[in-house]
PDB file of C-alpha atoms and ligand atoms in Angstrom:
ATOM      1  CA  MET A   1       8.796 150.567 224.020  1.00 65.00           C
ATOM      2  CA  ALA A   2       8.287 150.963 220.248  1.00 86.00           C
ATOM      3  CA  ILE A   3       5.090 149.387 218.952  1.00 94.00           C
ATOM      4  CA  LYS A   4       5.671 146.328 216.806  1.00 97.00           C
ATOM      5  CA  HIS A   5       3.511 145.860 213.703  1.00 98.00           C
ATOM      6  CA  PHE A   6       3.237 142.953 211.238  1.00 98.00           C
ATOM      7  CA  LEU A   7       2.609 144.724 207.951  1.00 98.00           C
ATOM      8  CA  GLN A   8       4.860 142.566 205.819  1.00 98.00           C
ATOM      9  CA  PHE A   9       6.831 139.389 206.419  1.00 98.00           C
ATOM     10  CA  ARG A  10      10.133 141.174 206.784  1.00 98.00           C
ATOM     11  CA  ASP A  11       8.874 143.104 209.804  1.00 98.00           C
ATOM     12  CA  PHE A  12      10.154 140.085 211.765  1.00 98.00           C
ATOM     13  CA  ASP A  13      13.701 138.751 211.836  1.00 98.00           C
ATOM     14  CA  PRO A  14      14.480 135.020 211.521  1.00 98.00           C
ATOM     15  CA  GLY A  15      14.800 134.644 215.307  1.00 98.00           C
ATOM     16  CA  GLU A  16      11.332 136.100 215.844  1.00 98.00           C
ATOM     17  CA  LEU A  17       9.875 133.886 213.122  1.00 98.00           C
ATOM     18  CA  ASP A  18      11.416 130.753 214.644  1.00 98.00           C
ATOM     19  CA  TYR A  19       9.981 131.781 218.025  1.00 98.00           C
ATOM     20  CA  LEU A  20       6.515 132.191 216.459  1.00 98.00           C
ATOM     21  CA  PHE A  21       6.612 128.754 214.792  1.00 98.00           C
ATOM     22  CA  ALA A  22       7.618 127.136 218.095  1.00 98.00           C
ATOM     23  CA  ARG A  23       5.017 129.099 220.035  1.00 98.00           C
ATOM     24  CA  ALA A  24       2.261 128.207 217.536  1.00 98.00           C
ATOM     25  CA  ARG A  25       3.099 124.530 218.236  1.00 98.00           C
ATOM     26  CA  VAL A  26       2.618 125.078 221.998  1.00 98.00           C
ATOM     27  CA  ILE A  27      -0.615 127.019 221.515  1.00 98.00           C
ATOM     28  CA  LYS A  28      -2.000 124.438 219.081  1.00 98.00           C
ATOM     29  CA  ASP A  29      -1.188 121.616 221.456  1.00 98.00           C
ATOM     30  CA  ARG A  30      -3.018 123.363 224.317  1.00 98.00           C
ATOM     31  CA  PHE A  31      -6.004 124.042 222.077  1.00 98.00           C
ATOM     32  CA  LYS A  32      -6.206 120.358 221.065  1.00 98.00           C
ATOM     33  CA  ARG A  33      -6.101 119.293 224.737  1.00 98.00           C
ATOM     34  CA  TYR A  34      -8.704 121.903 225.846  1.00 97.00           C
ATOM     35  CA  VAL A  35      -6.112 123.496 228.153  1.00 98.00           C
ATOM     36  CA  LYS A  36      -7.221 127.027 228.989  1.00 97.00           C
ATOM     37  CA  HIS A  37      -4.780 129.635 227.627  1.00 98.00           C
ATOM     38  CA  HIS A  38      -5.943 133.186 228.365  1.00 98.00           C
ATOM     39  CA  PRO A  39      -2.882 135.465 228.180  1.00 98.00           C
ATOM     40  CA  LEU A  40      -4.927 138.165 226.404  1.00 98.00           C
ATOM     41  CA  ALA A  41      -7.761 138.418 228.959  1.00 98.00           C
ATOM     42  CA  ASP A  42      -9.380 141.867 228.779  1.00 97.00           C
ATOM     43  CA  ARG A  43      -7.606 142.713 225.504  1.00 98.00           C
ATOM     44  CA  THR A  44      -9.614 143.738 222.447  1.00 98.00           C
ATOM     45  CA  LEU A  45      -8.851 143.128 218.781  1.00 98.00           C
ATOM     46  CA  VAL A  46     -10.505 145.304 216.131  1.00 98.00           C
ATOM     47  CA  MET A  47     -10.710 143.696 212.692  1.00 98.00           C
ATOM     48  CA  ILE A  48     -11.255 145.986 209.699  1.00 97.00           C
ATOM     49  CA  PHE A  49     -12.279 144.336 206.445  1.00 97.00           C
ATOM     50  CA  GLU A  50     -12.366 146.227 203.150  1.00 96.00           C
ATOM     51  CA  LYS A  51     -12.468 142.915 201.225  1.00 97.00           C
ATOM     52  CA  ALA A  52     -14.319 139.633 201.781  1.00 96.00           C
ATOM     53  CA  SER A  53     -12.981 136.865 204.029  1.00 98.00           C
ATOM     54  CA  THR A  54     -13.870 133.545 205.595  1.00 98.00           C
ATOM     55  CA  ARG A  55     -10.603 132.174 207.065  1.00 98.00           C
ATOM     56  CA  THR A  56      -9.008 135.426 208.150  1.00 98.00           C
ATOM     57  CA  ARG A  57     -12.050 136.694 209.972  1.00 98.00           C
ATOM     58  CA  LEU A  58     -12.823 133.400 211.616  1.00 98.00           C
ATOM     59  CA  SER A  59      -9.255 132.632 212.676  1.00 98.00           C
ATOM     60  CA  PHE A  60      -8.657 136.087 214.151  1.00 99.00           C
ATOM     61  CA  GLU A  61     -12.035 136.297 215.865  1.00 98.00           C
ATOM     62  CA  ALA A  62     -12.009 132.749 217.257  1.00 98.00           C
ATOM     63  CA  GLY A  63      -8.308 133.081 218.075  1.00 98.00           C
ATOM     64  CA  MET A  64      -8.759 136.233 220.143  1.00 98.00           C
ATOM     65  CA  GLN A  65     -11.671 134.686 222.042  1.00 98.00           C
ATOM     66  CA  GLN A  66      -9.632 131.558 222.721  1.00 98.00           C
ATOM     67  CA  LEU A  67      -6.825 133.742 224.135  1.00 98.00           C
ATOM     68  CA  GLY A  68      -9.305 135.236 226.580  1.00 98.00           C
ATOM     69  CA  GLY A  69      -9.902 138.511 224.732  1.00 98.00           C
ATOM     70  CA  ALA A  70     -12.641 140.007 222.579  1.00 98.00           C
ATOM     71  CA  ALA A  71     -12.819 140.774 218.854  1.00 98.00           C
ATOM     72  CA  ILE A  72     -14.853 143.430 217.039  1.00 98.00           C
ATOM     73  CA  TYR A  73     -15.576 143.282 213.306  1.00 97.00           C
ATOM     74  CA  LEU A  74     -15.802 146.440 211.192  1.00 96.00           C
ATOM     75  CA  ASN A  75     -16.247 146.648 207.451  1.00 94.00           C
ATOM     76  CA  THR A  76     -16.159 149.439 204.938  1.00 87.00           C
ATOM     77  CA  ARG A  77     -19.828 149.118 204.058  1.00 86.00           C
ATOM     78  CA  ASP A  78     -21.246 150.022 207.433  1.00 84.00           C
ATOM     79  CA  SER A  79     -18.539 152.087 209.079  1.00 86.00           C
ATOM     80  CA  GLN A  80     -17.348 155.620 208.344  1.00 88.00           C
ATOM     81  CA  LEU A  81     -14.324 154.095 206.586  1.00 86.00           C
ATOM     82  CA  GLY A  82     -16.469 153.638 203.504  1.00 87.00           C
ATOM     83  CA  ARG A  83     -17.609 157.261 203.609  1.00 90.00           C
ATOM     84  CA  GLY A  84     -14.244 158.904 203.212  1.00 90.00           C
ATOM     85  CA  GLU A  85     -13.003 159.337 206.795  1.00 93.00           C
ATOM     86  CA  PRO A  86      -9.227 159.721 206.461  1.00 95.00           C
ATOM     87  CA  VAL A  87      -7.380 156.560 207.374  1.00 96.00           C
ATOM     88  CA  GLU A  88      -5.114 158.566 209.701  1.00 97.00           C
ATOM     89  CA  ASP A  89      -8.143 159.822 211.685  1.00 97.00           C
ATOM     90  CA  ALA A  90      -9.609 156.326 211.835  1.00 96.00           C
ATOM     91  CA  ALA A  91      -6.296 154.994 213.178  1.00 97.00           C
ATOM     92  CA  GLU A  92      -6.110 157.669 215.892  1.00 98.00           C
ATOM     93  CA  VAL A  93      -9.620 156.870 217.103  1.00 97.00           C
ATOM     94  CA  ILE A  94      -9.752 153.089 216.697  1.00 97.00           C
ATOM     95  CA  SER A  95      -6.366 152.553 218.344  1.00 98.00           C
ATOM     96  CA  ARG A  96      -7.514 154.410 221.490  1.00 98.00           C
ATOM     97  CA  MET A  97     -10.307 151.894 222.001  1.00 98.00           C
ATOM     98  CA  CYS A  98      -8.542 148.574 221.536  1.00 98.00           C
ATOM     99  CA  ASP A  99      -5.237 146.782 222.043  1.00 98.00           C
ATOM    100  CA  ILE A 100      -4.499 145.443 218.554  1.00 98.00           C
ATOM    101  CA  VAL A 101      -5.883 146.001 215.034  1.00 98.00           C
ATOM    102  CA  MET A 102      -6.037 143.676 212.026  1.00 98.00           C
ATOM    103  CA  ILE A 103      -6.736 145.197 208.609  1.00 98.00           C
ATOM    104  CA  ARG A 104      -7.586 143.657 205.231  1.00 98.00           C
ATOM    105  CA  THR A 105      -7.466 146.356 202.591  1.00 97.00           C
ATOM    106  CA  PHE A 106      -6.283 147.338 199.112  1.00 97.00           C
ATOM    107  CA  GLU A 107      -2.938 149.141 198.695  1.00 97.00           C
ATOM    108  CA  GLN A 108      -0.163 148.497 201.226  1.00 98.00           C
ATOM    109  CA  ASP A 109       0.110 152.257 201.608  1.00 98.00           C
ATOM    110  CA  ILE A 110      -3.277 152.298 203.400  1.00 97.00           C
ATOM    111  CA  ILE A 111      -2.143 149.951 206.151  1.00 98.00           C
ATOM    112  CA  GLU A 112       1.231 151.721 206.432  1.00 98.00           C
ATOM    113  CA  ARG A 113      -0.575 155.033 206.970  1.00 98.00           C
ATOM    114  CA  PHE A 114      -2.912 153.447 209.507  1.00 98.00           C
ATOM    115  CA  ALA A 115       0.045 151.956 211.412  1.00 98.00           C
ATOM    116  CA  ALA A 116       1.888 155.288 211.431  1.00 98.00           C
ATOM    117  CA  HIS A 117      -1.045 156.799 213.353  1.00 98.00           C
ATOM    118  CA  SER A 118      -1.854 153.812 215.564  1.00 98.00           C
ATOM    119  CA  ARG A 119      -1.110 153.552 219.289  1.00 98.00           C
ATOM    120  CA  VAL A 120      -1.353 149.753 219.117  1.00 98.00           C
ATOM    121  CA  PRO A 121       0.092 146.944 216.965  1.00 98.00           C
ATOM    122  CA  VAL A 122      -1.363 146.616 213.462  1.00 98.00           C
ATOM    123  CA  VAL A 123      -1.486 143.290 211.588  1.00 99.00           C
ATOM    124  CA  ASN A 124      -1.827 142.908 207.821  1.00 99.00           C
ATOM    125  CA  GLY A 125      -4.757 140.565 207.132  1.00 98.00           C
ATOM    126  CA  LEU A 126      -4.067 140.880 203.349  1.00 98.00           C
ATOM    127  CA  THR A 127      -3.310 143.790 201.060  1.00 98.00           C
ATOM    128  CA  ASN A 128      -2.861 143.893 197.293  1.00 98.00           C
ATOM    129  CA  GLU A 129       0.881 143.439 197.898  1.00 98.00           C
ATOM    130  CA  TYR A 130       1.206 141.014 200.839  1.00 98.00           C
ATOM    131  CA  HIS A 131      -0.487 138.346 202.954  1.00 98.00           C
ATOM    132  CA  PRO A 132       2.008 137.757 205.782  1.00 99.00           C
ATOM    133  CA  CYS A 133      -0.343 135.857 208.140  1.00 99.00           C
ATOM    134  CA  GLN A 134      -0.956 133.305 205.392  1.00 99.00           C
ATOM    135  CA  ILE A 135       2.727 132.523 204.966  1.00 99.00           C
ATOM    136  CA  LEU A 136       3.243 132.343 208.722  1.00 98.00           C
ATOM    137  CA  ALA A 137       0.618 129.574 208.754  1.00 99.00           C
ATOM    138  CA  ASP A 138       1.946 127.946 205.572  1.00 99.00           C
ATOM    139  CA  ILE A 139       5.510 127.665 206.845  1.00 99.00           C
ATOM    140  CA  PHE A 140       4.253 126.422 210.207  1.00 99.00           C
ATOM    141  CA  THR A 141       2.320 123.760 208.264  1.00 99.00           C
ATOM    142  CA  PHE A 142       5.395 122.816 206.238  1.00 99.00           C
ATOM    143  CA  ILE A 143       7.443 122.457 209.443  1.00 98.00           C
ATOM    144  CA  GLU A 144       4.777 120.244 211.013  1.00 98.00           C
ATOM    145  CA  HIS A 145       4.802 117.902 208.017  1.00 98.00           C
ATOM    146  CA  ARG A 146       8.418 118.003 206.849  1.00 98.00           C
ATOM    147  CA  GLY A 147      10.603 119.807 209.413  1.00 98.00           C
ATOM    148  CA  SER A 148      12.695 122.909 208.749  1.00 98.00           C
ATOM    149  CA  ILE A 149      12.064 124.810 205.514  1.00 98.00           C
ATOM    150  CA  ARG A 150      15.698 125.990 205.312  1.00 98.00           C
ATOM    151  CA  GLY A 151      17.326 124.945 202.039  1.00 98.00           C
ATOM    152  CA  ARG A 152      14.045 123.585 200.615  1.00 98.00           C
ATOM    153  CA  ASN A 153      12.539 124.393 197.208  1.00 98.00           C
ATOM    154  CA  VAL A 154       9.070 125.883 196.888  1.00 98.00           C
ATOM    155  CA  ALA A 155       7.430 126.043 193.433  1.00 99.00           C
ATOM    156  CA  TRP A 156       4.966 128.891 192.981  1.00 98.00           C
ATOM    157  CA  ILE A 157       2.746 128.439 189.897  1.00 98.00           C
ATOM    158  CA  GLY A 158       0.434 131.193 188.586  1.00 98.00           C
ATOM    159  CA  ASP A 159       0.005 134.812 189.517  1.00 98.00           C
ATOM    160  CA  SER A 160       2.816 136.792 191.166  1.00 98.00           C
ATOM    161  CA  ASN A 161       0.345 138.185 193.683  1.00 98.00           C
ATOM    162  CA  ASN A 162       0.273 139.134 197.380  1.00 98.00           C
ATOM    163  CA  VAL A 163       0.742 135.535 198.534  1.00 98.00           C
ATOM    164  CA  CYS A 164       3.624 134.962 196.089  1.00 98.00           C
ATOM    165  CA  ASN A 165       5.354 138.199 197.159  1.00 98.00           C
ATOM    166  CA  THR A 166       5.160 137.078 200.777  1.00 98.00           C
ATOM    167  CA  TRP A 167       6.655 133.654 199.987  1.00 98.00           C
ATOM    168  CA  LEU A 168       9.526 135.517 198.288  1.00 98.00           C
ATOM    169  CA  GLN A 169      10.178 137.696 201.344  1.00 98.00           C
ATOM    170  CA  ALA A 170      10.029 134.629 203.587  1.00 98.00           C
ATOM    171  CA  ALA A 171      12.585 132.820 201.407  1.00 98.00           C
ATOM    172  CA  GLU A 172      15.074 135.658 201.844  1.00 98.00           C
ATOM    173  CA  LEU A 173      14.592 135.646 205.612  1.00 98.00           C
ATOM    174  CA  LEU A 174      14.471 131.896 206.234  1.00 98.00           C
ATOM    175  CA  ASP A 175      16.959 130.784 203.588  1.00 98.00           C
ATOM    176  CA  PHE A 176      14.903 128.636 201.237  1.00 98.00           C
ATOM    177  CA  ASN A 177      14.283 128.953 197.485  1.00 98.00           C
ATOM    178  CA  VAL A 178      11.158 129.927 195.568  1.00 98.00           C
ATOM    179  CA  ARG A 179      10.900 128.865 191.910  1.00 98.00           C
ATOM    180  CA  VAL A 180       8.197 131.017 190.324  1.00 98.00           C
ATOM    181  CA  SER A 181       6.453 130.380 187.010  1.00 98.00           C
ATOM    182  CA  THR A 182       3.959 132.935 185.726  1.00 98.00           C
ATOM    183  CA  PRO A 183       2.549 133.631 182.255  1.00 98.00           C
ATOM    184  CA  PRO A 184       4.390 136.330 180.281  1.00 98.00           C
ATOM    185  CA  GLY A 185       3.392 139.777 181.497  1.00 97.00           C
ATOM    186  CA  TYR A 186       2.609 138.564 185.038  1.00 98.00           C
ATOM    187  CA  GLU A 187       6.168 138.095 186.303  1.00 97.00           C
ATOM    188  CA  VAL A 188       7.352 138.978 189.806  1.00 97.00           C
ATOM    189  CA  GLU A 189       8.196 142.635 190.341  1.00 97.00           C
ATOM    190  CA  PRO A 190      11.036 142.441 192.900  1.00 97.00           C
ATOM    191  CA  ASP A 191      10.527 146.018 194.166  1.00 96.00           C
ATOM    192  CA  ARG A 192       6.800 145.533 194.695  1.00 96.00           C
ATOM    193  CA  ALA A 193       7.542 142.234 196.423  1.00 97.00           C
ATOM    194  CA  GLY A 194       9.875 144.114 198.770  1.00 97.00           C
ATOM    195  CA  LEU A 195      12.871 141.926 197.957  1.00 97.00           C
ATOM    196  CA  VAL A 196      16.419 142.823 198.877  1.00 96.00           C
ATOM    197  CA  GLY A 197      17.873 140.391 196.324  1.00 95.00           C
ATOM    198  CA  THR A 198      19.557 137.596 198.265  1.00 95.00           C
ATOM    199  CA  GLY A 199      19.283 135.149 195.367  1.00 95.00           C
ATOM    200  CA  HIS A 200      16.555 132.983 196.882  1.00 97.00           C
ATOM    201  CA  PHE A 201      14.252 133.191 193.887  1.00 96.00           C
ATOM    202  CA  GLU A 202      14.261 132.119 190.228  1.00 97.00           C
ATOM    203  CA  GLN A 203      11.702 132.701 187.460  1.00 97.00           C
ATOM    204  CA  PHE A 204      10.753 130.011 184.936  1.00 98.00           C
ATOM    205  CA  SER A 205       8.642 130.416 181.829  1.00 97.00           C
ATOM    206  CA  ASP A 206       7.748 126.693 181.961  1.00 98.00           C
ATOM    207  CA  PRO A 207       5.737 125.688 185.059  1.00 98.00           C
ATOM    208  CA  MET A 208       6.983 122.078 184.768  1.00 98.00           C
ATOM    209  CA  LYS A 209      10.567 123.323 185.151  1.00 98.00           C
ATOM    210  CA  ALA A 210       9.622 125.299 188.277  1.00 98.00           C
ATOM    211  CA  CYS A 211       8.098 122.153 189.824  1.00 98.00           C
ATOM    212  CA  GLU A 212      11.084 119.877 189.146  1.00 98.00           C
ATOM    213  CA  GLY A 213      12.449 118.587 192.445  1.00 98.00           C
ATOM    214  CA  ALA A 214      10.205 120.875 194.526  1.00 98.00           C
ATOM    215  CA  ASP A 215       9.513 120.079 198.195  1.00 99.00           C
ATOM    216  CA  LEU A 216       6.307 122.090 198.023  1.00 99.00           C
ATOM    217  CA  VAL A 217       4.101 123.098 195.083  1.00 99.00           C
ATOM    218  CA  THR A 218       1.751 125.991 195.746  1.00 98.00           C
ATOM    219  CA  THR A 219      -0.574 128.277 193.851  1.00 98.00           C
ATOM    220  CA  ASP A 220      -3.436 130.733 194.311  1.00 98.00           C
ATOM    221  CA  VAL A 221      -6.360 132.180 192.367  1.00 98.00           C
ATOM    222  CA  TRP A 222      -5.651 133.646 188.949  1.00 98.00           C
ATOM    223  CA  THR A 223      -7.582 136.803 189.841  1.00 98.00           C
ATOM    224  CA  SER A 224      -7.169 138.308 193.298  1.00 98.00           C
ATOM    225  CA  MET A 225      -9.769 140.436 195.062  1.00 97.00           C
ATOM    226  CA  GLY A 226      -9.822 143.934 193.644  1.00 95.00           C
ATOM    227  CA  PHE A 227      -8.730 142.802 190.149  1.00 95.00           C
ATOM    228  CA  GLU A 228     -12.043 141.268 189.048  1.00 96.00           C
ATOM    229  CA  ALA A 229     -12.184 143.450 185.905  1.00 97.00           C
ATOM    230  CA  GLU A 230      -9.201 141.451 184.559  1.00 97.00           C
ATOM    231  CA  ASN A 231     -10.888 138.085 185.070  1.00 97.00           C
ATOM    232  CA  ASP A 232     -11.582 137.155 181.406  1.00 97.00           C
ATOM    233  CA  GLU A 233      -8.164 138.219 180.215  1.00 97.00           C
ATOM    234  CA  ARG A 234      -6.477 136.332 183.058  1.00 98.00           C
ATOM    235  CA  ARG A 235      -8.447 133.120 182.411  1.00 97.00           C
ATOM    236  CA  LYS A 236      -6.931 133.038 178.925  1.00 97.00           C
ATOM    237  CA  ALA A 237      -3.420 134.030 179.974  1.00 98.00           C
ATOM    238  CA  PHE A 238      -3.200 131.518 182.849  1.00 98.00           C
ATOM    239  CA  ALA A 239      -4.717 128.463 181.124  1.00 98.00           C
ATOM    240  CA  ASP A 240      -1.367 126.573 181.089  1.00 98.00           C
ATOM    241  CA  TRP A 241      -0.593 127.470 184.716  1.00 98.00           C
ATOM    242  CA  ARG A 242      -2.997 125.010 186.336  1.00 98.00           C
ATOM    243  CA  VAL A 243      -1.301 122.762 188.892  1.00 98.00           C
ATOM    244  CA  ASP A 244      -1.983 119.222 187.717  1.00 98.00           C
ATOM    245  CA  ALA A 245      -0.823 115.652 188.385  1.00 98.00           C
ATOM    246  CA  ASP A 246       2.020 116.006 185.833  1.00 98.00           C
ATOM    247  CA  MET A 247       3.470 118.949 187.743  1.00 98.00           C
ATOM    248  CA  MET A 248       3.225 117.037 191.015  1.00 98.00           C
ATOM    249  CA  ARG A 249       4.946 114.054 189.361  1.00 98.00           C
ATOM    250  CA  VAL A 250       8.103 116.038 188.544  1.00 98.00           C
ATOM    251  CA  ALA A 251       8.262 117.434 192.090  1.00 98.00           C
ATOM    252  CA  ARG A 252       9.835 115.322 194.843  1.00 98.00           C
ATOM    253  CA  PRO A 253       7.840 112.171 195.607  1.00 98.00           C
ATOM    254  CA  ASP A 254       7.104 113.533 199.107  1.00 98.00           C
ATOM    255  CA  ALA A 255       6.230 117.047 197.864  1.00 98.00           C
ATOM    256  CA  LEU A 256       3.327 118.792 199.565  1.00 99.00           C
ATOM    257  CA  PHE A 257       0.656 120.847 197.831  1.00 99.00           C
ATOM    258  CA  MET A 258      -0.666 124.060 199.404  1.00 99.00           C
ATOM    259  CA  HIS A 259      -3.260 126.674 198.446  1.00 98.00           C
ATOM    260  CA  CYS A 260      -4.276 129.553 200.719  1.00 98.00           C
ATOM    261  CA  LEU A 261      -7.942 129.078 199.674  1.00 98.00           C
ATOM    262  CA  PRO A 262     -10.550 129.831 198.452  1.00 98.00           C
ATOM    263  CA  ALA A 263      -9.695 127.616 195.444  1.00 98.00           C
ATOM    264  CA  HIS A 264     -11.195 127.183 191.994  1.00 98.00           C
ATOM    265  CA  ARG A 265     -10.885 123.544 190.967  1.00 98.00           C
ATOM    266  CA  GLY A 266     -10.272 123.319 187.220  1.00 97.00           C
ATOM    267  CA  GLU A 267      -8.686 126.783 187.110  1.00 97.00           C
ATOM    268  CA  GLU A 268      -5.469 127.197 189.107  1.00 98.00           C
ATOM    269  CA  VAL A 269      -5.507 123.605 190.372  1.00 98.00           C
ATOM    270  CA  ASP A 270      -6.995 120.287 189.315  1.00 98.00           C
ATOM    271  CA  ALA A 271      -9.340 118.560 191.757  1.00 98.00           C
ATOM    272  CA  ASP A 272      -7.158 115.446 191.915  1.00 98.00           C
ATOM    273  CA  VAL A 273      -4.268 117.555 193.231  1.00 98.00           C
ATOM    274  CA  ILE A 274      -6.070 119.730 195.795  1.00 98.00           C
ATOM    275  CA  ASP A 275      -8.153 116.760 196.962  1.00 98.00           C
ATOM    276  CA  GLY A 276      -5.256 114.305 196.586  1.00 98.00           C
ATOM    277  CA  PRO A 277      -2.888 112.714 199.108  1.00 98.00           C
ATOM    278  CA  GLN A 278      -0.133 115.359 198.824  1.00 98.00           C
ATOM    279  CA  SER A 279      -2.472 118.236 199.620  1.00 98.00           C
ATOM    280  CA  VAL A 280      -2.353 119.741 203.121  1.00 99.00           C
ATOM    281  CA  VAL A 281      -4.797 122.578 202.469  1.00 98.00           C
ATOM    282  CA  TRP A 282      -7.066 121.831 205.443  1.00 98.00           C
ATOM    283  CA  ASP A 283      -4.149 121.764 207.889  1.00 98.00           C
ATOM    284  CA  GLU A 284      -2.923 124.958 206.248  1.00 98.00           C
ATOM    285  CA  ALA A 285      -6.295 126.661 206.800  1.00 98.00           C
ATOM    286  CA  GLU A 286      -6.547 125.442 210.410  1.00 98.00           C
ATOM    287  CA  ASN A 287      -3.033 126.653 211.138  1.00 99.00           C
ATOM    288  CA  ARG A 288      -4.078 130.243 210.439  1.00 99.00           C
ATOM    289  CA  LEU A 289      -5.741 130.018 213.852  1.00 99.00           C
ATOM    290  CA  HIS A 290      -2.729 128.732 215.769  1.00 99.00           C
ATOM    291  CA  ALA A 291      -0.120 130.874 214.002  1.00 99.00           C
ATOM    292  CA  GLN A 292      -2.127 134.075 214.483  1.00 98.00           C
ATOM    293  CA  LYS A 293      -2.741 133.319 218.146  1.00 99.00           C
ATOM    294  CA  ALA A 294       1.042 133.096 218.561  1.00 98.00           C
ATOM    295  CA  LEU A 295       1.373 136.327 216.577  1.00 99.00           C
ATOM    296  CA  MET A 296      -1.153 138.322 218.631  1.00 99.00           C
ATOM    297  CA  GLU A 297       0.303 137.029 221.886  1.00 98.00           C
ATOM    298  CA  TYR A 298       3.812 138.045 220.748  1.00 98.00           C
ATOM    299  CA  LEU A 299       2.800 141.510 219.559  1.00 98.00           C
ATOM    300  CA  LEU A 300       1.057 142.236 222.873  1.00 98.00           C
ATOM    301  CA  LEU A 301       3.177 140.398 225.438  1.00 98.00           C
ATOM    302  CA  GLY A 302       6.519 139.644 223.780  1.00 97.00           C
ATOM    303  CA  ARG A 303       8.234 136.281 224.169  1.00 97.00           C
ATOM    304  CA  LEU A 304       6.713 133.947 226.743  1.00 96.00           C
ATOM    305  CA  ASP A 305       8.298 130.763 227.985  1.00 90.00           C
ATOM    306  CA  ASP A 306       5.395 129.314 229.975  1.00 88.00           C
TER     307      ASP A 306
HETATM  308  N1   CP B 401      -6.705 132.492 202.777  1.00 60.39           N
HETATM  309  C1   CP B 401      -7.461 133.517 203.207  1.00 60.39           C
HETATM  310  O1   CP B 401      -6.958 134.570 203.628  1.00 60.39           O
HETATM  311  O2   CP B 401      -8.796 133.249 203.167  1.00 60.39           O
HETATM  312  P1   CP B 401      -9.992 134.290 203.393  1.00 60.39           P
HETATM  313  O3   CP B 401     -10.008 135.219 202.212  1.00 60.39           O
HETATM  314  O4   CP B 401     -11.211 133.440 203.481  1.00 60.39           O
HETATM  315  O5   CP B 401      -9.742 135.065 204.658  1.00 60.39           O
HETATM  316  N1  NVA B 402      -4.536 136.377 196.285  1.00 60.39           N
HETATM  317  C1  NVA B 402      -5.850 136.232 196.852  1.00 60.39           C
HETATM  318  C2  NVA B 402      -5.770 135.633 198.217  1.00 60.39           C
HETATM  319  C3  NVA B 402      -7.092 135.406 198.897  1.00 60.39           C
HETATM  320  C4  NVA B 402      -6.949 134.865 200.284  1.00 60.39           C
HETATM  321  C5  NVA B 402      -6.540 137.578 196.897  1.00 60.39           C
HETATM  322  O1  NVA B 402      -5.877 138.567 197.230  1.00 60.39           O
HETATM  323  O2  NVA B 402      -7.722 137.652 196.584  1.00 60.39           O
END
């Protein structure tokens, strides 16, 4: 059987995504009731981090333990990965010693090369281009609060980064719309986002216009990891792209607010929005755990109906 990877959102079809959202619900419910769920007993996850993380590391490591398996953490600083070992060689070796690999790295090309030489499933834990596990959790969170995301409008305010690109791929697959507003010069690049062009996305120069009638308003840091040298320039360029109470007011009255975290209050979002009643950021963070447990179970065991 061909190995299945999750390197970008479109590696799954809509049927697989719907299965994962339903399965995450089952797994979350068992977790909340302390019902033992150990389908991955004796399986090992290796997590490779070339960038910092709190949520991704914790949710994968705790998640694998909760599924009955073990997780091993590697980072660039104290492994041979930081000393120039070719990624293809690392993939050959690492994938002989474990059952599944999660990687957080820089260019998407690095994880693609790793996956091409891996004997086991590889999961993207964030690259410069994509953050598919985040959007799996975000859509699961939306469904929990508001039901199906099909036909809904998501407003993305700020940088057209890895998280934005993944929302755009998800919209094409799951048939909802993303209304993006970025400062000039930071617009979405459809090729880099991996879009096929199904007409599920619109760009707006005015962030208020993007938020009008939205079911969900979401944003992310102005400067992603790896782009720190652009920080000062970006602070100036993005000053009018802070999600505030006025933007939430033009969205639907029941609109949710999401942020993948970590957040900078007073930069990309005002404190009264992220800490306000429409914000579901803590559920969103928690759901990384449940969604990724469903993901790892699916990649290793396929669909289960128990
Ligand atoms: N949202 C997210 O991926 O958080 P971490 O960088 O803490 O993993
Ligand atoms: N866009 C951010 C997400 C962090 C979880 C980054 O890549 O740094």
